[in-house]
Coordinates of C-alpha atoms in Angstrom, one line a residue:
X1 CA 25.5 14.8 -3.0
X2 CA 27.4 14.9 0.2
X3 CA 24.8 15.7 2.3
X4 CA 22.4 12.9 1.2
X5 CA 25.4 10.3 1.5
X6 CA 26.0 11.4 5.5
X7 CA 22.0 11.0 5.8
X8 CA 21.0 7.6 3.9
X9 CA 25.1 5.8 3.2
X10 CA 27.7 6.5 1.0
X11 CA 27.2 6.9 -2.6
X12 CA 28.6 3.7 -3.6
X13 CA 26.7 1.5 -1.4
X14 CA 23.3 3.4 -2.3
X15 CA 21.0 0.8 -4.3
X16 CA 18.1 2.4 -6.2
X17 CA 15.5 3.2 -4.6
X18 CA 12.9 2.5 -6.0
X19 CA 11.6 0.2 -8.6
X20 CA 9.9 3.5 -10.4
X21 CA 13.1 5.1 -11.5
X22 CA 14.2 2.3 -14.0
X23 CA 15.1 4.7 -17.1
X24 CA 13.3 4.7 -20.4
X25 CA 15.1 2.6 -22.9
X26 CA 17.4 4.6 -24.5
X27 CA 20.7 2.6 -25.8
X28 CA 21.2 -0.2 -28.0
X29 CA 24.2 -3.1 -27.0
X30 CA 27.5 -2.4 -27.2
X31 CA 31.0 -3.1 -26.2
X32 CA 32.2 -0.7 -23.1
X33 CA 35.7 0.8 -23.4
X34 CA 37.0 -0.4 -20.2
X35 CA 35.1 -3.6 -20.8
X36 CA 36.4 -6.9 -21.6
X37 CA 37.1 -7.5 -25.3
X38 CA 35.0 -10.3 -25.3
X39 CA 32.3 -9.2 -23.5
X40 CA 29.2 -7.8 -25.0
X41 CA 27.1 -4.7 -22.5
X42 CA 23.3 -5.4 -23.6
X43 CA 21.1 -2.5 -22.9
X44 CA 17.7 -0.8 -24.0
X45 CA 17.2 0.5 -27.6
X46 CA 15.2 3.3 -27.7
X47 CA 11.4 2.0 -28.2
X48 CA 12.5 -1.0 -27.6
X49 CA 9.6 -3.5 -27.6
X50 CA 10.7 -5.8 -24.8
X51 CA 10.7 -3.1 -22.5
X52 CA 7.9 -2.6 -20.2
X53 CA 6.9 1.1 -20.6
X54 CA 6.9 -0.3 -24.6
X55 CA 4.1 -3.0 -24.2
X56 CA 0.6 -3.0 -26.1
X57 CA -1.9 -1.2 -23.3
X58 CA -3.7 -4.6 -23.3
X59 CA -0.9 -5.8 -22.0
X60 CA 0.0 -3.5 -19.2
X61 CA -3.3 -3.3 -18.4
X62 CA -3.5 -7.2 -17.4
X63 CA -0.6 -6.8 -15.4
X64 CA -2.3 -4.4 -13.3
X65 CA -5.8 -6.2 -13.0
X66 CA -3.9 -9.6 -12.4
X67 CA -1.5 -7.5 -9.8
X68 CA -4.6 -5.7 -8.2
X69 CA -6.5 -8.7 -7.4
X70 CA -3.7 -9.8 -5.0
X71 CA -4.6 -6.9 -3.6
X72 CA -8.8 -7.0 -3.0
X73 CA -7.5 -10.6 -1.5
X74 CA -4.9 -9.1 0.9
X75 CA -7.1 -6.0 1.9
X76 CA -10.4 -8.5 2.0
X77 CA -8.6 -10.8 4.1
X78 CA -7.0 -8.0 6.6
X79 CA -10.3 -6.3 7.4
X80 CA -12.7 -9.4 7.3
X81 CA -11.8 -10.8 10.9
X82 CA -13.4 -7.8 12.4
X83 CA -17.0 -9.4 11.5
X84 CA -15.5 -13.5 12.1
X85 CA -14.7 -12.3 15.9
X86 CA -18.6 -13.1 16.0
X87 CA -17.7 -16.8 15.5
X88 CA -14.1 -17.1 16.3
X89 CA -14.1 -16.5 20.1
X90 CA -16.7 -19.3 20.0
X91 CA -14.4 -21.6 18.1
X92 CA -11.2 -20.9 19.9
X93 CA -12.5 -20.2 23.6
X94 CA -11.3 -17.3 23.8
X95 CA -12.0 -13.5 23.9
X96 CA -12.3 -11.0 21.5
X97 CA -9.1 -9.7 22.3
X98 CA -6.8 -12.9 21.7
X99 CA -8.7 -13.7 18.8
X100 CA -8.0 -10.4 17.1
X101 CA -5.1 -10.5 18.0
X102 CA -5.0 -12.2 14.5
X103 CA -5.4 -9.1 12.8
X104 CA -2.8 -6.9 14.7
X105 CA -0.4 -9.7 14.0
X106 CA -1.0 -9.7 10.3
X107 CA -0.8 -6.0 9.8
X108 CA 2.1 -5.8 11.6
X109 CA 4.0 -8.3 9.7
X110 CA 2.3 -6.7 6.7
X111 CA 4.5 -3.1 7.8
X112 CA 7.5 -5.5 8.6
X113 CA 7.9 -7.7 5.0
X114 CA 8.2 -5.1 2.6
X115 CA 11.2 -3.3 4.2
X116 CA 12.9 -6.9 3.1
X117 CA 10.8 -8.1 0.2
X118 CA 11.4 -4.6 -1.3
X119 CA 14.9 -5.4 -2.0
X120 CA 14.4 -8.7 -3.0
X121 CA 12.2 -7.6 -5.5
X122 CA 14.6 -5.4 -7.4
X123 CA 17.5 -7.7 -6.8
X124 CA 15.4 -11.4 -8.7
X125 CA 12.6 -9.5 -10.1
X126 CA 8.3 -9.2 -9.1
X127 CA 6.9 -12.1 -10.8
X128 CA 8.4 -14.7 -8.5
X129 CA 7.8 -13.0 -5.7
X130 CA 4.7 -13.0 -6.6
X131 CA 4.1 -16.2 -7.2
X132 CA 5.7 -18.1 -4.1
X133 CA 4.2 -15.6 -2.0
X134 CA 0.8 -16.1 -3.5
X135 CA 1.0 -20.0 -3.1
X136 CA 2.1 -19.9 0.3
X137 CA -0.9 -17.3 1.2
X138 CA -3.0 -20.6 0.1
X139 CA -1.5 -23.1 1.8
X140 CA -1.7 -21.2 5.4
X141 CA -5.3 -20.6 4.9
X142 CA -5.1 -24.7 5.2
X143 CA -4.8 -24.5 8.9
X144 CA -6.7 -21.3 9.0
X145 CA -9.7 -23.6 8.6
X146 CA -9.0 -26.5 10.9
X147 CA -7.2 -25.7 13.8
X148 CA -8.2 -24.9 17.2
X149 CA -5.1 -24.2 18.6
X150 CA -5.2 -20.4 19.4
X151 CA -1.4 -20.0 18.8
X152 CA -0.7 -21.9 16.1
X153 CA -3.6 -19.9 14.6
X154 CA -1.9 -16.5 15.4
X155 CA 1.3 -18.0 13.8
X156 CA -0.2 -18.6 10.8
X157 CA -1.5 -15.4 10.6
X158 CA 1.6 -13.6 11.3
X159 CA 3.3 -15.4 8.2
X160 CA 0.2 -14.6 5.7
X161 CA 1.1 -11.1 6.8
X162 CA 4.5 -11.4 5.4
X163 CA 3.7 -12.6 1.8
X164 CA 0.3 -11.2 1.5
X165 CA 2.5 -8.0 2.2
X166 CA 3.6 -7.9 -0.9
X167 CA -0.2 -7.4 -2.5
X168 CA -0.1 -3.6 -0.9
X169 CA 3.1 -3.1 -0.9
X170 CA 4.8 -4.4 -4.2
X171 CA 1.5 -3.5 -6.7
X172 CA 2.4 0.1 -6.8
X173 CA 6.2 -1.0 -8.0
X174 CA 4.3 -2.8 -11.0
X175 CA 2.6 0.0 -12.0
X176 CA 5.4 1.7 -12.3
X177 CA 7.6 -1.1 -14.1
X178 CA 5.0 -0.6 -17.2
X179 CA 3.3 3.1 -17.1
X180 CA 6.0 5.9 -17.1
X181 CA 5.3 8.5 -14.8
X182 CA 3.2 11.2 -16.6
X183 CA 0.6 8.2 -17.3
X184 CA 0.7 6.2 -14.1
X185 CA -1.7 9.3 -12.0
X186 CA -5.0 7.7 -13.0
X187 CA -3.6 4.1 -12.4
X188 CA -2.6 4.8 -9.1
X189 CA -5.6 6.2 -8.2
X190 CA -7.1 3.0 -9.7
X191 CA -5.0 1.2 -7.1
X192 CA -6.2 2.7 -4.5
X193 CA -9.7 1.9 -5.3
X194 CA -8.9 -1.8 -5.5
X195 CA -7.4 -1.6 -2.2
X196 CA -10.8 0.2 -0.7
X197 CA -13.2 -2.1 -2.1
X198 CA -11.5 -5.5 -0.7
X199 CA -11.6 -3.9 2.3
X200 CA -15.3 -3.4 2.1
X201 CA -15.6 -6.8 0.9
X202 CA -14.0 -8.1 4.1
X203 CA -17.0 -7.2 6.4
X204 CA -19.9 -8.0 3.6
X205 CA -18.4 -11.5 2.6
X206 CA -17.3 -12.9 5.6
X207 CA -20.2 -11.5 7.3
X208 CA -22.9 -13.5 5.2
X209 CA -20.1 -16.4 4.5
X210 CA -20.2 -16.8 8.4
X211 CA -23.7 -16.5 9.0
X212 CA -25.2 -18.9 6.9
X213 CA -22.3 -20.9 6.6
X214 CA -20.5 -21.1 9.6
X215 CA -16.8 -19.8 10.4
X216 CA -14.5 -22.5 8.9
X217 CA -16.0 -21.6 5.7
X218 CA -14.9 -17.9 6.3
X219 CA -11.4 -19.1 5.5
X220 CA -12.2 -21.9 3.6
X221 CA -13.9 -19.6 0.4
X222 CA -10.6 -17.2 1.3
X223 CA -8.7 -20.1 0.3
X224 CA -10.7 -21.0 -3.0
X225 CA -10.3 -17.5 -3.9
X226 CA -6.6 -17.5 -3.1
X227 CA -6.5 -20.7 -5.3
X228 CA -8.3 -19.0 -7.9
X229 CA -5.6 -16.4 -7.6
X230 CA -3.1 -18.7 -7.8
X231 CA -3.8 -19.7 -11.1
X232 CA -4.0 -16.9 -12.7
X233 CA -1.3 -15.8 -11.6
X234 CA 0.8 -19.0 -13.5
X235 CA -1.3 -18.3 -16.8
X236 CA -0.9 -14.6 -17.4
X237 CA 1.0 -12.9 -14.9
X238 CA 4.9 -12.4 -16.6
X239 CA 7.3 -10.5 -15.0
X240 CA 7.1 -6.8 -15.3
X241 CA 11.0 -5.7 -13.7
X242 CA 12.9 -4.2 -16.5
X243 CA 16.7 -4.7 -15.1
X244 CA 15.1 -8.2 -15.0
X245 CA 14.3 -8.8 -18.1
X246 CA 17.4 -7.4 -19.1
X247 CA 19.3 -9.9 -17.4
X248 CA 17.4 -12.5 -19.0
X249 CA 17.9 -10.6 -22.7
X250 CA 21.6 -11.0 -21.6
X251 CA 21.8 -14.9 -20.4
X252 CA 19.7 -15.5 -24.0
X253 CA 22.0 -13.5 -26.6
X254 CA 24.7 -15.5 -24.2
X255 CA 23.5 -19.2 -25.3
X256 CA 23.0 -17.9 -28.8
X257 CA 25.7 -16.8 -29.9
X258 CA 28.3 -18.0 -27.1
X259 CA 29.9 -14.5 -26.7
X260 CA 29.8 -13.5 -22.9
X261 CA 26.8 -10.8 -22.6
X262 CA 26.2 -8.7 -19.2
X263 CA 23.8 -6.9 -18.6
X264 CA 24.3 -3.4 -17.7
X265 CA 22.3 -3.3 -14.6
X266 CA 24.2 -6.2 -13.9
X267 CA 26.9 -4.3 -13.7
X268 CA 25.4 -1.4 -11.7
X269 CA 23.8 -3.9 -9.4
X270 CA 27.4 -5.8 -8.2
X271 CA 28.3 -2.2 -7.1
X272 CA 26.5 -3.1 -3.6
X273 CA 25.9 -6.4 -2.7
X274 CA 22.1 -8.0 -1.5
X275 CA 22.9 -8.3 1.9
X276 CA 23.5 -4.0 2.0
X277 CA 20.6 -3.3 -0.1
X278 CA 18.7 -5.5 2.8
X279 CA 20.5 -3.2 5.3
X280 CA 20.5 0.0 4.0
X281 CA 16.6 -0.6 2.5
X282 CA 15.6 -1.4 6.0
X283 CA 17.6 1.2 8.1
X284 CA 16.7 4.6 5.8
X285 CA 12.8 4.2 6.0
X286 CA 13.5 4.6 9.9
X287 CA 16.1 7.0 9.6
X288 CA 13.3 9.2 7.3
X289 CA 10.6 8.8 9.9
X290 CA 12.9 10.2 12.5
X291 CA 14.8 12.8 10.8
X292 CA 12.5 14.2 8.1
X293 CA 9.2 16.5 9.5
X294 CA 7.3 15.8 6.3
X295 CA 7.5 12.2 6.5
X296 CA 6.4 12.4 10.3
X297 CA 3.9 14.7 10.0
X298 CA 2.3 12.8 7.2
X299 CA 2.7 9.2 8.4
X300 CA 1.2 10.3 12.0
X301 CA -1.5 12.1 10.1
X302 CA -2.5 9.3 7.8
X303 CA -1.9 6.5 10.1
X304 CA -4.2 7.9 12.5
X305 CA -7.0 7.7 9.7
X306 CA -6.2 4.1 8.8
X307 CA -5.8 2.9 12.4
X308 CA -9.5 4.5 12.8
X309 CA -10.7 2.7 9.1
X310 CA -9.5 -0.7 10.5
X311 CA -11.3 0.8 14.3
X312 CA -14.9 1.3 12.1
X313 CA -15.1 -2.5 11.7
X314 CA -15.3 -3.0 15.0
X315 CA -17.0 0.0 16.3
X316 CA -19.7 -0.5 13.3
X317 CA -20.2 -3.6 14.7
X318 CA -21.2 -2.6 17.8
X319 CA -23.0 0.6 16.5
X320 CA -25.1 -1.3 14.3
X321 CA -26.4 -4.0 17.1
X322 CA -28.1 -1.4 18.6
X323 CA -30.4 -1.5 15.2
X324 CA -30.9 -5.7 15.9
X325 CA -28.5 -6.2 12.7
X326 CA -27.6 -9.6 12.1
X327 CA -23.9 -10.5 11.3
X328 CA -24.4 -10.4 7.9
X329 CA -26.2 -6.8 7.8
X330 CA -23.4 -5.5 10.5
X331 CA -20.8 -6.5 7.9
X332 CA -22.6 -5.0 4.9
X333 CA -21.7 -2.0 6.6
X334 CA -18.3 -2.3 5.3
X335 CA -20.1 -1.3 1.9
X336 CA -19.5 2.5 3.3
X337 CA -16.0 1.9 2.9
X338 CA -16.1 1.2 -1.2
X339 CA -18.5 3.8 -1.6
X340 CA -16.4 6.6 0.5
X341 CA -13.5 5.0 -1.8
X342 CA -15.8 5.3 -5.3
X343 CA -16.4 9.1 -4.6
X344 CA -12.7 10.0 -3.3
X345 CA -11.6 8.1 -6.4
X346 CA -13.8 10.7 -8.7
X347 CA -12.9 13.5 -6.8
X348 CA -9.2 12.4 -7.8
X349 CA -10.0 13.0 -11.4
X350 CA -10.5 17.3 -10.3
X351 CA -7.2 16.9 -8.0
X352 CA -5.4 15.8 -11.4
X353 CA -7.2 19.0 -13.1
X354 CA -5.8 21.3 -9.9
X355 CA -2.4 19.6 -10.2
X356 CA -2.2 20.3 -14.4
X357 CA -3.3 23.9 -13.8
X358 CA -0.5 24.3 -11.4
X359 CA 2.1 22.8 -13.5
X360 CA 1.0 25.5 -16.5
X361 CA 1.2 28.0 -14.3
X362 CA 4.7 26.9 -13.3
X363 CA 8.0 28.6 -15.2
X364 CA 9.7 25.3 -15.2
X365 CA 6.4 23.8 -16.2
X366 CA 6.3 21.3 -13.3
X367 CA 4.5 21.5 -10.8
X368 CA 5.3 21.8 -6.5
X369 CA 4.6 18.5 -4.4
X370 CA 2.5 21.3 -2.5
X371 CA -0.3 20.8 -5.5
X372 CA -0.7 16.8 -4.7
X373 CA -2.4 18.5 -1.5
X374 CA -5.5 20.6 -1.9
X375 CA -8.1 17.6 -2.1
X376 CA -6.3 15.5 0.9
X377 CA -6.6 19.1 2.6
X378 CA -10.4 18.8 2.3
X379 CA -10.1 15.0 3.5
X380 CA -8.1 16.0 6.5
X381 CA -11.6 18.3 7.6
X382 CA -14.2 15.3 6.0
X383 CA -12.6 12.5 8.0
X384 CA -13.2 14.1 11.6
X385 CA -16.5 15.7 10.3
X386 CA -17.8 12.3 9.3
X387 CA -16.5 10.5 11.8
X388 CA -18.1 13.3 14.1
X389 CA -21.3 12.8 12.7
X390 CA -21.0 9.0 12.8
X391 CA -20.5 9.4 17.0
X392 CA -24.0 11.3 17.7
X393 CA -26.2 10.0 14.4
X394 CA -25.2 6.0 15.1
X395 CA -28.1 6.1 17.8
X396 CA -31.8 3.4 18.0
X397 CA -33.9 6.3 17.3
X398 CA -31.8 7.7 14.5
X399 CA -32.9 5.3 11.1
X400 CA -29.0 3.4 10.1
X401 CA -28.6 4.9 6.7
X402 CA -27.7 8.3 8.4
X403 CA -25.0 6.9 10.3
X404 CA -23.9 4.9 7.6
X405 CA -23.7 8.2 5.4
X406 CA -21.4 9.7 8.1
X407 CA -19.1 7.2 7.8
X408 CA -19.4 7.0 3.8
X409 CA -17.9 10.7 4.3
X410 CA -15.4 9.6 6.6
X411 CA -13.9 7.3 4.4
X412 CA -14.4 9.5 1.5
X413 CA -11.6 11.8 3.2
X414 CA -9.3 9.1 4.3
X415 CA -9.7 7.8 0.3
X416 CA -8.0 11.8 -0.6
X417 CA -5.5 11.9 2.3
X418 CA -4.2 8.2 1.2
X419 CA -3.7 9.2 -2.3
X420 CA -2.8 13.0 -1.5
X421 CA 0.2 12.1 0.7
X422 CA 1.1 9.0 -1.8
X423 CA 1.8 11.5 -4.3
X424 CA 3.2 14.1 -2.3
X425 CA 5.9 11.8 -1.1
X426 CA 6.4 10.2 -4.5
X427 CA 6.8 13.9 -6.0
X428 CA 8.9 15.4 -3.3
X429 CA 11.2 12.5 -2.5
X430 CA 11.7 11.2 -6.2
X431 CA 14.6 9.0 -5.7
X432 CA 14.1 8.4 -1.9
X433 CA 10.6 7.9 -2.4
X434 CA 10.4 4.3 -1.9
X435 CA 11.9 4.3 1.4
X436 CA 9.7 7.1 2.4
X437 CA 6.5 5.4 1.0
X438 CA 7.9 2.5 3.2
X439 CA 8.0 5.1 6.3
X440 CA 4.6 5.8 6.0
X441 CA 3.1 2.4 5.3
X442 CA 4.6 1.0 8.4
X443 CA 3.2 4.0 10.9
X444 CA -0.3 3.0 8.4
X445 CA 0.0 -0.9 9.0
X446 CA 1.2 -0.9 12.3
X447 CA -1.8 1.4 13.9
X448 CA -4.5 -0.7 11.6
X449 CA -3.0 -3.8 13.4
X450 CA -2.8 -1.9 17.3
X451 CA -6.3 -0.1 17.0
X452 CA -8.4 -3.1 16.6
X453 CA -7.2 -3.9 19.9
X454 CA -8.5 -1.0 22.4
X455 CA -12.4 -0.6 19.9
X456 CA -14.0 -2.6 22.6
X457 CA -12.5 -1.5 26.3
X458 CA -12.5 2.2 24.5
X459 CA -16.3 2.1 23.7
X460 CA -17.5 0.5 26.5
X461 CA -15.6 2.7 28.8
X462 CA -16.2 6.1 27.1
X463 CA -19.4 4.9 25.4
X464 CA -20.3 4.7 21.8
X465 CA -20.5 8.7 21.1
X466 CA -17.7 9.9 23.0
X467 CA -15.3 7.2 21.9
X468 CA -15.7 8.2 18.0
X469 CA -15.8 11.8 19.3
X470 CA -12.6 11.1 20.7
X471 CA -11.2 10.1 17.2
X472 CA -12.9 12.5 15.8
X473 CA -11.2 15.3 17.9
X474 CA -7.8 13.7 17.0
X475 CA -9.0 13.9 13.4
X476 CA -9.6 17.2 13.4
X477 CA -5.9 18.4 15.5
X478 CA -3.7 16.6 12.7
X479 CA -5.9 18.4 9.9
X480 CA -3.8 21.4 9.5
X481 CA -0.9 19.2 8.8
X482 CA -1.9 19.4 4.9
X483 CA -2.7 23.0 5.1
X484 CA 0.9 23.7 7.1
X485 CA 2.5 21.8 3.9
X486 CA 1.0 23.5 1.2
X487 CA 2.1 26.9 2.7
X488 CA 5.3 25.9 4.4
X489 CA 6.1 23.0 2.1
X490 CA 8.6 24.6 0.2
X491 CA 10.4 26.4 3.6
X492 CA 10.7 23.0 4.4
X493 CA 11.7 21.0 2.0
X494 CA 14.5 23.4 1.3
X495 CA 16.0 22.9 5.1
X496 CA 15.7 19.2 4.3
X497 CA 19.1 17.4 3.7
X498 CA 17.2 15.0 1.2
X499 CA 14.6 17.2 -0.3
X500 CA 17.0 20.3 -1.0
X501 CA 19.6 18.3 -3.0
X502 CA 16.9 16.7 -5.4
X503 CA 16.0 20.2 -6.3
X504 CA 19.6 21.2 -6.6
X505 CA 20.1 18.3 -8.9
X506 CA 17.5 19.0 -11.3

């Protein structure tokens, strides 16, 4: 353990990680020896129905939806001021570029919160998190509609990055609260779905909203949505935190029976304080990024593809003028993002059936991150090649639906290297894997929020072909970064401080 306490902090100051590793239930309450007399240690029984991973299906399941409609609204709301820049430079006075500006700040912020709401999270639990974070989403969409003050509009945005953050970013923690691991695969990939289709409805509703509409009603619906949301979050969304609910077992039996009761993740949890699991929960992500080649070369490699998803809004928008599309048919375009997502998500289904044959093939019967890799491999090649063929097919004389296939095929391949390098991390870092997901999902938000800015000046000064060629070429010079990792993978986790003494410890 020595090594990993030099790299990430000492073993007693070391919070977990993340919220995926809460342990099956597995004891009943009982009285520690070096415990108070009169104090009672409540934790799990073993198939205990109060704990998460013991709920009806129905039951986790509604979680989930409830949970993954936070997140169509976040990723609908990210990518749909691409298409409102039509109407927003207008209202504002401004240029493109200070009015997107509102995207870059919200995606930034959204690769900011989580390295502090993370924490927060494990320390007080998900569901009010949730629910302050969802309410204050709605009121900032309040301004969103009226003002015409340029930087008070920004502000606003920049803060409904924050707490929408937490609709990416705390989802997958969910999922893992109520599905142990060997059943959460497919609802990941589920997750990742969601995510893909509200960010195709972005462009297609705000598009049409706009159009006939006009643009205050672009973030006035947002806001009846969010309300919407709002709502059902106070009905049926309970929290889903086991250490949580613990606690709250504990506080109950408590005022019952008026013996003292703790928790025992209380008692783990008082072993480091908030304010270090705020320090050290911000600091290792970074330290990861720096130190650790796999979490470079992966975070480079699929922040490059979703800077160049949150690029094809738009650099479809000014593909597709050249056809005489209207607003609304420019942002229908955004479709090609859903459907790229709908085939990568089927395609996940024979990466499962890879990954299983593996594992049986395995002597310890589990499987290498290495396996999580083969279909992101093939993404890493369809993500240039579609993105290729969107540069010299998006073109007057070429009919629109063969450009919009090309990009259909280039989202398709960012849909396997998302979930690809998702699970890779998640295998390979088990108990770090949080602050490694966090690594990555910073380099993702923060080039989704700096590549809207350069689309236009990059397109009009390379012109439309050469300027997706260009990320196109990129595309293809990080795709051997998969293909490097399934055969050097091992080589290298093996020299890695981190990786090397998770395999020692199993």
């Amino acid at each position: 353990m020595a090594d990993i306490e030099k790299f990430a902090g000492s073993a007693d100051e070391l919070p977990s990680d993340a919220p995926t590793l809460d342990p099956s239930p597995t004891s009943s309450k009982h009285i520690e020896d070096d415990a108070p007399s009169d104090v009672v240690i409540v934790d799990w029984e073993r198939d205990d129905p109060g704990h998460p991973f013991n709920w009806p299906r129905a039951r986790k399941y509604r979680m989930v939806v409830i949970a993954c409609l936070i997140t169509a609204l976040t990723a609908l709301n990210s990518t749909g001021m691409a298409i409102m820049t039509t109407w927003g430079t207008e209202w504002f006075n401004t240029s493109r570029v200070h009015f997107i500006a509102g995207l870059t700040l919200y995606n930034v912020a959204s690769s900011i919160a989580p390295l502090l709401l993370a924490p927060l999270s494990e320390h007080f639990g998900r569901n009010g998190i949730y629910q302050v974070s969802s309410i204050i989403n709605l009121l900032l969409f309040l301004p969103q509609v009226f003002t015409k003050n340029l930087s008070g509009f920004l502000a606003t945005r920049w803060i409904q990055g924050m707490v929408a953050s937490v609709g990416i970013s705390m989802v997958g923690g969910t999922i893992a609260d109520v599905f142990e691991a060997r059943d959460r695969g497919q609802v990941m990939n589920l997750f990742a779905l969601i995510i893909f289709i509200g960010q195709s409805l972005g462009g297609i509703t705000m598009g049409w909203i706009g159009e006939r509409l006009g643009y205050q009603w672009c973030w006035g619906n947002q806001a009846i949505w969010a309300a919407a949301s709002c709502v059902v979050n106070a009905l049926f969304l309970r929290e889903t935190r086991a250490n949580t609910l613990l606690t709250r077992r504990a506080r109950r039996l408590t005022k019952e029976t008026g013996i003292k009761h703790v928790a025992r993740s209380d008692i783990e949890r008082k072993q480091h304080s908030l304010l270090r699991q705020l320090r050290i929960t911000a600091v290792r992500p970074l330290k990861l990024l720096v130190t650790e080649p796999i979490v470079s070369s992966l975070s480079l490699w699929i922040g490059l593809a979703w800077g160049s998803l949150f690029l094809g809004g738009p650099s479809t928008m000014l593909v597709f003028a050249q056809y005489g599309f209207s607003p609304g048919e420019k942002g229908s375009m955004g479709a090609c993002i859903a459907i790229g997502g709908i085939i990568g998500y089927l395609t996940a289904f024979h990466q499962e059936r890879l990954y299983r044959r593996s594992a049986a093939k395995s002597s310890t019967g589990r499987a290498p991150p290495e396996a999580r890799l083969y279909w992101a491999a093939v993404g890493g090649l369809l993500f240039p090649a579609g993105m290729m063929g969107f540069a010299w097919t998006g073109r007057p004389h070429i009919p629109w639906p063969v450009p919009a296939a090309m990009l259909c095929i280039s989202y398709w391949g960012i849909y396997c290297m998302y979930l690809g390098v998702f699970n890779y991390i998640a295998d390979a870092y088990e108990t770090y894997s949080s602050s490694a997901q966090a690594a990555q999902g910073f380099v993702r938000n923060m080039n989704s929020g700096i590549f809207p800015l350069f689309t236009l000046q990059m397109y009009e000064r390379l012109g439309y072909p050469q300027a997706s060629s260009l990320v196109a070429a990129l595309g293809f010079a990080f795709a051997a970064a998969p293909f490097l990792l399934i055969r050097y993978g091992p080589r290298l986790r093996a020299r890695s401080p981190v990786t090397s003494q998770l395999v020692g410890n199993l």
